[in-house]
Amino acid sequence: MNRTSKQKPLTELEGTALAIMSREGPCTPYLIKEAFRNSPSEYWSGSAGAVYPMMKRLEARKLIASRADETDGRARREFSLTAAGKTAMKAWLLNADRAAGFGFDPLRTRLFFIELMTAEERRTFLGKTREKMQGGPPAPDTDLPHVKPLHTLWSQYRINVLKAFTKKFG
Amino acid sequence: MNRTSKQKPLTELEGTALAIMSREGPCTPYLIKEAFRNSPSEYWSGSAGAVYPMMKRLEARKLIASRADETDGRARREFSLTAAGKTAMKAWLLNADRAAGFGFDPLRTRLFFIELMTAEERRTFLGKTREKMQGGPPAPDTDLPHVKPLHTLWSQYRINVLKAFTKKFG
DNA sequence: ACCCACATGTAATGGGTTACATGATTTA
DNA sequence: TAAATCATGTAACCCATTACATGTGGGT
């Protein structure tokens, strides 16, 4: 058993941050923070209090390395992946057990308790939710060819589950 | 503005716990804990350290009330919803803004970074993930007519997204 | 001049995880 | 009788949220 396999596994936040750095090249914690904040998912808050300490942790674990960048008056720090960081990122990314997990869905949770709604509440709830989902957050702005289709596919899938469920139990 | 609208909103854990109590009638924290633990989603850990303190919080907020139950030698406490608890539960359950949110999905997160995988890693990852999803957790055992279909529907749709994505970008 | 975006961080607080501690009852 | 399940809880630790603090640079 080598050293890396003894390391405790990355959290989803940490793994995603490493993946962003791998995609974007050297970047500031601010960019990472904004990437989370701009995510269509409310799960990723992108708060400074979460991101800056996490970067410190990742640096302490030597998965990223920083250098100061003083091209202008602004105090910037740029972080890049170390070799160990890339290995850890790959292990996180390719973790099929994690990937297969259900995660958390606020709609799914509520639909499991649909019997607690009256007929009218049910109608209103399903209608409103569908509206809000159809006018949901826009696809992220990127050049990568798979990102927008994935966003669309996922949004559509959730709307379709809601439609199918409504037909049966609405 | 009345008193309840000033209360800070329930977390998903708290809302779900109230919904379980509403569905099951008076129940022990142990039952609540097990309900979370048996959830197909890894998001709901169902740890004692999360559930017991939460019940204490909900009782302090007078959303639930407890009475001792000493029918046998075991020290049991049973909690039931108060009127305020039912109101709070309904507000949580019918929150369409929350319901429409993306939540968190470990597969979606990883697919957004598919370009960081080599062709072979991609094949292996997509294949393994699909297998694990198809042999996923069984539908919860219940008499409620909508629960099993919802579980099936959700699992199937998620597998279909993976299939569609694989066809385009695998 | 003023505001917004860029940019970095910390302090207090809240709450979840892991591990521990205890004891009764059921099942193999 | 030994193990698993029922049943309740706490303590130490970790980490995310909210709010605060500070300062630069660009646009109107």
Coordinates of C-alpha atoms (C1' of nucleotides) in Angstrom, one line a residue:
Chain A
M1 CA 0.0 0.0 0.0
N2 CA 1.6 3.3 -1.1
R3 CA 1.3 6.7 0.6
T4 CA -1.5 8.2 -1.5
S5 CA -3.9 5.3 -0.7
K6 CA -3.5 6.0 3.0
Q7 CA -4.5 9.7 2.5
K8 CA -8.1 10.4 3.5
P9 CA -10.2 10.9 0.4
L10 CA -11.0 14.4 -0.9
T11 CA -14.4 15.9 -0.1
E12 CA -16.5 16.8 -3.1
L13 CA -15.6 20.5 -2.6
E14 CA -11.9 19.7 -2.5
G15 CA -12.0 17.4 -5.5
T16 CA -14.0 19.9 -7.5
A17 CA -11.6 22.7 -6.7
L18 CA -8.7 20.6 -7.9
A19 CA -10.6 19.7 -11.0
I20 CA -11.2 23.4 -11.7
M21 CA -7.4 24.1 -11.2
S22 CA -6.6 21.3 -13.6
R23 CA -9.0 22.7 -16.2
E24 CA -8.1 26.3 -15.9
G25 CA -4.4 26.1 -15.1
P26 CA -2.9 28.2 -12.2
C27 CA -5.6 30.3 -10.6
T28 CA -6.5 32.5 -7.7
P29 CA -8.7 31.3 -4.8
Y30 CA -11.0 34.1 -5.9
L31 CA -11.5 32.5 -9.3
I32 CA -12.3 29.1 -7.6
K33 CA -14.7 30.9 -5.3
E34 CA -16.5 32.5 -8.2
A35 CA -16.7 29.3 -10.1
F36 CA -18.6 27.7 -7.2
R37 CA -20.7 30.8 -6.7
N38 CA -21.7 30.8 -10.4
S39 CA -22.7 27.1 -10.3
P40 CA -26.3 26.5 -11.1
S41 CA -26.6 24.4 -8.0
E42 CA -27.4 26.0 -4.7
Y43 CA -25.3 23.3 -3.1
W44 CA -22.2 25.2 -4.0
S45 CA -22.4 28.4 -2.0
G46 CA -19.0 29.7 -3.0
S47 CA -18.5 31.5 0.3
A48 CA -15.1 33.0 1.1
G49 CA -15.2 31.3 4.5
A50 CA -15.4 27.9 2.8
V51 CA -13.0 28.4 -0.1
Y52 CA -10.0 30.3 1.4
P53 CA -9.5 27.8 4.3
M54 CA -9.9 24.9 1.9
M55 CA -7.1 26.2 -0.2
K56 CA -5.0 26.5 2.9
R57 CA -5.8 22.8 3.7
L58 CA -5.0 21.6 0.2
E59 CA -1.7 23.5 0.3
A60 CA -0.8 22.0 3.7
R61 CA -1.4 18.6 2.2
K62 CA 0.9 19.6 -0.7
L63 CA -1.8 19.0 -3.3
I64 CA -1.4 22.6 -4.6
A65 CA 1.4 25.1 -4.5
S66 CA 1.1 28.9 -4.5
R67 CA 3.1 31.7 -5.8
A68 CA 2.6 35.5 -5.4
D69 CA 1.5 37.4 -8.5
E70 CA 2.1 41.2 -8.2
T71 CA 1.7 42.3 -11.8
D72 CA -0.5 45.1 -10.7
G73 CA -1.3 46.7 -7.3
R74 CA -3.6 43.9 -6.4
A75 CA -2.5 41.2 -4.0
R76 CA -3.0 38.0 -5.9
R77 CA -2.0 34.5 -5.2
E78 CA -2.0 31.8 -7.8
F79 CA -2.3 28.1 -7.0
S80 CA -1.4 25.2 -9.2
L81 CA -1.7 21.5 -8.9
T82 CA 1.3 19.5 -7.7
A83 CA 2.0 16.0 -9.1
A84 CA 0.4 14.6 -5.9
G85 CA -2.5 17.0 -6.4
K86 CA -3.1 15.7 -9.9
T87 CA -3.1 12.1 -8.7
A88 CA -5.5 12.9 -5.9
M89 CA -7.8 14.8 -8.3
K90 CA -7.8 11.8 -10.7
A91 CA -8.7 9.4 -7.9
W92 CA -11.6 11.7 -6.9
L93 CA -12.8 12.2 -10.4
L94 CA -12.7 8.5 -11.4
N95 CA -14.4 7.3 -8.2
A96 CA -17.3 5.4 -9.7
D97 CA -18.7 4.4 -6.2
R98 CA -19.2 8.1 -5.4
A99 CA -20.4 9.0 -8.8
A100 CA -23.2 6.3 -8.7
G101 CA -24.5 7.7 -5.4
F102 CA -27.9 9.4 -5.4
G103 CA -26.7 12.7 -4.0
F104 CA -29.3 15.2 -2.8
D105 CA -32.3 16.5 -4.6
P106 CA -34.8 18.8 -2.9
L107 CA -37.5 17.9 -5.4
R108 CA -37.1 14.2 -4.9
T109 CA -37.2 14.6 -1.1
R110 CA -40.5 16.5 -1.3
L111 CA -42.2 14.1 -3.8
F112 CA -41.6 11.3 -1.4
F113 CA -44.0 13.1 0.9
I114 CA -46.6 14.0 -1.7
E115 CA -49.3 12.3 0.3
L116 CA -49.0 14.9 3.0
M117 CA -50.3 17.6 0.6
T118 CA -54.0 18.2 -0.1
A119 CA -55.1 17.9 -3.7
E120 CA -55.0 21.7 -4.1
E121 CA -51.6 22.0 -2.5
R122 CA -50.3 19.3 -4.7
R123 CA -51.6 21.1 -7.9
T124 CA -50.1 24.4 -6.8
F125 CA -46.8 22.9 -5.7
L126 CA -46.3 20.8 -8.8
G127 CA -47.2 23.7 -11.1
K128 CA -45.0 26.3 -9.4
T129 CA -42.1 23.9 -9.2
R130 CA -42.3 23.1 -12.9
E131 CA -42.4 26.8 -13.8
K132 CA -39.4 27.6 -11.7
M133 CA -37.5 24.7 -13.1
Q134 CA -38.3 25.7 -16.7
G135 CA -37.1 29.2 -16.0
G136 CA -34.1 27.8 -14.2
P137 CA -30.5 29.0 -14.2
P138 CA -28.8 29.4 -17.6
A139 CA -26.1 27.1 -18.8
P140 CA -22.6 28.1 -17.7
D141 CA -20.7 30.2 -20.3
T142 CA -17.8 28.1 -21.6
D143 CA -16.1 26.9 -24.8
L144 CA -16.0 23.3 -23.6
P145 CA -18.4 21.4 -25.9
H146 CA -19.9 19.1 -23.3
V147 CA -20.8 21.5 -20.6
K148 CA -23.9 23.2 -22.0
P149 CA -25.4 19.9 -23.4
L150 CA -24.9 18.3 -20.0
H151 CA -26.6 21.2 -18.2
T152 CA -29.5 21.1 -20.7
L153 CA -29.8 17.3 -20.5
W154 CA -29.8 17.4 -16.7
S155 CA -32.4 20.2 -16.5
Q156 CA -34.6 18.4 -19.0
Y157 CA -34.3 15.1 -17.1
R158 CA -35.5 16.6 -13.9
I159 CA -38.4 18.3 -15.6
N160 CA -39.3 15.1 -17.3
V161 CA -39.3 13.2 -14.0
L162 CA -41.6 15.8 -12.5
K163 CA -43.9 15.6 -15.6
A164 CA -44.1 11.8 -15.4
F165 CA -44.7 11.9 -11.7
T166 CA -47.4 14.5 -12.1
K167 CA -49.2 12.4 -14.7
K168 CA -49.3 9.4 -12.3
F169 CA -49.8 11.0 -8.9
G170 CA -50.6 14.7 -9.5
Chain B
M1 CA -46.3 39.6 9.4
N2 CA -47.1 36.9 11.9
R3 CA -44.7 35.0 14.2
T4 CA -44.2 31.9 12.1
S5 CA -43.0 33.9 9.1
K6 CA -40.3 35.4 11.2
Q7 CA -38.9 32.0 12.2
K8 CA -35.8 31.0 10.3
P9 CA -36.7 28.4 7.7
L10 CA -36.2 24.7 8.4
T11 CA -33.1 22.9 7.1
E12 CA -33.8 20.0 4.7
L13 CA -32.9 17.6 7.6
E14 CA -35.4 19.3 9.9
G15 CA -38.1 19.5 7.4
T16 CA -37.7 15.9 6.4
A17 CA -37.8 14.8 10.0
L18 CA -41.0 16.7 10.6
A19 CA -42.5 15.1 7.4
I20 CA -41.5 11.6 8.7
M21 CA -43.3 12.3 12.0
S22 CA -46.3 13.6 10.1
R23 CA -46.4 10.5 8.0
E24 CA -45.7 7.9 10.8
G25 CA -47.4 9.6 13.7
P26 CA -45.7 9.8 17.1
C27 CA -42.2 8.2 16.8
T28 CA -38.9 7.8 18.6
P29 CA -35.8 9.6 17.5
Y30 CA -34.4 6.2 16.8
L31 CA -37.0 5.6 14.1
I32 CA -36.2 9.0 12.5
K33 CA -32.5 8.1 12.6
E34 CA -33.1 4.8 10.9
A35 CA -35.3 6.3 8.3
F36 CA -32.5 8.6 7.3
R37 CA -30.0 5.8 7.5
N38 CA -32.1 3.6 5.2
S39 CA -32.4 6.3 2.6
P40 CA -31.0 5.3 -0.8
S41 CA -29.1 8.6 -0.8
E42 CA -25.7 8.8 0.9
Y43 CA -26.5 12.4 1.6
W44 CA -28.6 11.3 4.6
S45 CA -26.1 9.7 6.9
G46 CA -28.6 9.1 9.8
S47 CA -25.9 9.5 12.5
A48 CA -27.0 9.7 16.1
G49 CA -24.9 12.9 16.5
A50 CA -27.0 14.6 13.9
V51 CA -30.5 13.3 14.7
Y52 CA -30.6 13.5 18.5
P53 CA -29.4 17.1 18.8
M54 CA -31.8 18.0 16.0
M55 CA -34.8 16.6 17.9
K56 CA -33.7 18.7 20.9
R57 CA -33.6 21.8 18.7
L58 CA -37.0 21.1 17.2
E59 CA -38.4 20.6 20.7
A60 CA -36.8 23.8 21.9
R61 CA -38.6 25.6 19.0
K62 CA -41.8 23.8 20.1
L63 CA -42.3 22.2 16.7
I64 CA -42.5 18.8 18.4
A65 CA -43.4 17.6 21.8
S66 CA -42.2 14.5 23.6
R67 CA -43.6 12.0 26.1
A68 CA -41.9 9.1 27.8
D69 CA -43.0 5.6 26.8
E70 CA -42.1 2.9 29.3
T71 CA -44.2 0.0 28.0
D72 CA -41.2 -2.3 28.4
G73 CA -37.8 -2.0 30.1
R74 CA -36.5 0.2 27.2
A75 CA -36.1 3.9 27.7
R76 CA -38.1 5.3 24.8
R77 CA -39.2 8.8 24.0
E78 CA -41.9 9.5 21.5
F79 CA -42.2 12.8 19.6
S80 CA -45.2 14.2 17.9
L81 CA -45.8 17.3 15.8
T82 CA -47.3 20.3 17.5
A83 CA -49.7 22.6 15.6
A84 CA -46.8 25.0 14.9
G85 CA -44.7 22.0 13.8
K86 CA -47.3 21.0 11.2
T87 CA -47.4 24.5 9.9
A88 CA -43.6 24.7 9.7
M89 CA -43.6 21.3 8.0
K90 CA -46.1 22.4 5.4
A91 CA -44.2 25.6 4.7
W92 CA -41.0 23.5 4.1
L93 CA -42.8 20.8 2.0
L94 CA -44.5 23.3 -0.3
N95 CA -41.5 25.5 -0.8
A96 CA -41.3 25.4 -4.6
D97 CA -38.2 27.6 -4.8
R98 CA -36.3 25.1 -2.8
A99 CA -37.8 22.2 -4.7
A100 CA -36.7 23.6 -8.0
G101 CA -33.1 23.9 -7.0
F102 CA -30.5 21.6 -8.6
G103 CA -29.3 20.0 -5.3
F104 CA -26.2 18.0 -5.5
D105 CA -25.3 15.1 -7.8
P106 CA -21.9 13.4 -7.6
L107 CA -22.3 12.1 -11.2
R108 CA -23.2 15.5 -12.6
T109 CA -20.2 17.1 -10.9
R110 CA -17.9 14.6 -12.5
L111 CA -19.4 14.7 -15.9
F112 CA -18.7 18.4 -16.0
F113 CA -15.0 17.5 -15.9
I114 CA -15.1 14.6 -18.4
E115 CA -12.5 16.3 -20.5
L116 CA -9.9 15.7 -17.8
M117 CA -10.2 12.0 -18.3
T118 CA -8.2 10.1 -21.0
A119 CA -10.3 8.1 -23.5
E120 CA -9.6 4.9 -21.6
E121 CA -10.4 6.4 -18.2
R122 CA -13.6 7.8 -19.7
R123 CA -14.7 4.3 -20.9
T124 CA -13.9 2.6 -17.6
F125 CA -15.5 5.3 -15.5
L126 CA -18.7 5.5 -17.5
G127 CA -19.0 1.7 -17.6
K128 CA -18.4 1.1 -13.9
T129 CA -20.7 4.0 -12.9
R130 CA -23.5 2.6 -15.1
E131 CA -23.1 -0.9 -13.6
K132 CA -23.2 0.4 -10.0
M133 CA -26.2 2.6 -10.8
Q134 CA -28.1 -0.4 -12.3
G135 CA -27.3 -2.5 -9.3
G136 CA -28.2 0.4 -7.0
P137 CA -30.1 0.5 -3.7
P138 CA -33.5 -1.1 -3.7
A139 CA -36.7 0.9 -3.4
P140 CA -37.7 1.5 0.2
D141 CA -40.2 -1.0 1.6
T142 CA -43.5 0.8 2.1
D143 CA -47.2 0.6 1.5
L144 CA -47.5 4.1 0.1
P145 CA -48.3 3.7 -3.6
H146 CA -46.1 6.5 -4.9
V147 CA -42.8 5.8 -3.1
K148 CA -41.6 2.8 -5.1
P149 CA -42.6 4.3 -8.5
L150 CA -40.8 7.5 -7.6
H151 CA -37.6 5.6 -6.7
T152 CA -37.7 3.6 -9.9
L153 CA -38.5 6.7 -12.0
W154 CA -35.6 8.6 -10.6
S155 CA -33.1 5.8 -10.9
Q156 CA -34.1 5.1 -14.4
Y157 CA -34.0 8.8 -15.5
R158 CA -30.5 9.2 -14.1
I159 CA -29.3 6.1 -15.9
N160 CA -30.8 7.5 -19.1
V161 CA -28.9 10.7 -18.7
L162 CA -25.7 8.8 -18.3
K163 CA -26.6 6.7 -21.4
A164 CA -27.4 9.8 -23.5
F165 CA -24.3 11.6 -22.3
T166 CA -22.1 8.5 -23.0
K167 CA -23.5 8.3 -26.6
K168 CA -22.5 11.9 -27.3
F169 CA -19.3 12.3 -25.3
G170 CA -18.2 8.8 -24.3
Chain C
dA1 C1' -17.0 61.2 -6.5
dC2 C1' -19.2 56.9 -6.3
dC3 C1' -20.2 52.2 -7.0
dC4 C1' -19.2 47.7 -8.5
dA5 C1' -16.1 44.1 -9.3
dC6 C1' -11.6 42.3 -7.9
dA7 C1' -9.1 40.2 -4.2
dT8 C1' -7.8 38.3 0.4
dG9 C1' -8.8 36.9 4.5
dT10 C1' -10.7 36.2 9.7
dA11 C1' -14.1 35.6 13.8
dA12 C1' -18.2 33.8 15.8
dT13 C1' -21.4 30.6 15.3
dG14 C1' -23.9 26.5 14.0
dG15 C1' -24.2 22.0 13.0
dG16 C1' -22.7 17.3 11.1
dT17 C1' -19.3 13.2 11.6
dT18 C1' -16.9 9.9 14.1
dA19 C1' -16.3 7.7 18.0
dC20 C1' -17.5 6.5 22.4
dA21 C1' -20.5 5.0 26.4
dT22 C1' -24.4 2.6 28.3
dG23 C1' -27.9 -0.7 28.8
dA24 C1' -32.1 -3.7 27.4
dT25 C1' -34.2 -7.1 24.2
dT26 C1' -34.4 -10.3 20.5
dT27 C1' -32.5 -13.9 17.7
dA28 C1' -29.4 -17.6 16.2
Chain D
dT1 C1' -24.7 -17.4 25.6
dA2 C1' -23.1 -14.6 22.1
dA3 C1' -24.2 -11.4 18.7
dA4 C1' -27.2 -8.3 16.6
dT5 C1' -30.6 -4.9 17.1
dC6 C1' -33.1 -1.6 19.8
dA7 C1' -32.5 2.8 22.1
dT8 C1' -30.5 7.0 24.0
dG9 C1' -27.2 10.2 24.3
dT10 C1' -22.4 12.9 24.6
dA11 C1' -17.6 14.8 23.4
dA12 C1' -14.1 16.1 20.3
dC13 C1' -13.3 17.5 16.0
dC14 C1' -14.0 19.4 11.5
dC15 C1' -15.9 22.4 8.4
dA16 C1' -19.4 25.5 6.2
dT17 C1' -22.2 29.8 6.9
dT18 C1' -22.7 34.6 7.9
dA19 C1' -20.8 38.6 8.7
dC20 C1' -17.2 41.5 9.0
dA21 C1' -12.7 43.9 7.7
dT22 C1' -9.5 45.8 4.4
dG23 C1' -7.8 47.6 0.2
dT24 C1' -7.2 48.2 -5.3
dG25 C1' -9.0 49.1 -10.0
dG26 C1' -12.2 50.3 -13.6
dG27 C1' -16.3 52.4 -15.3
dT28 C1' -20.0 56.3 -15.2

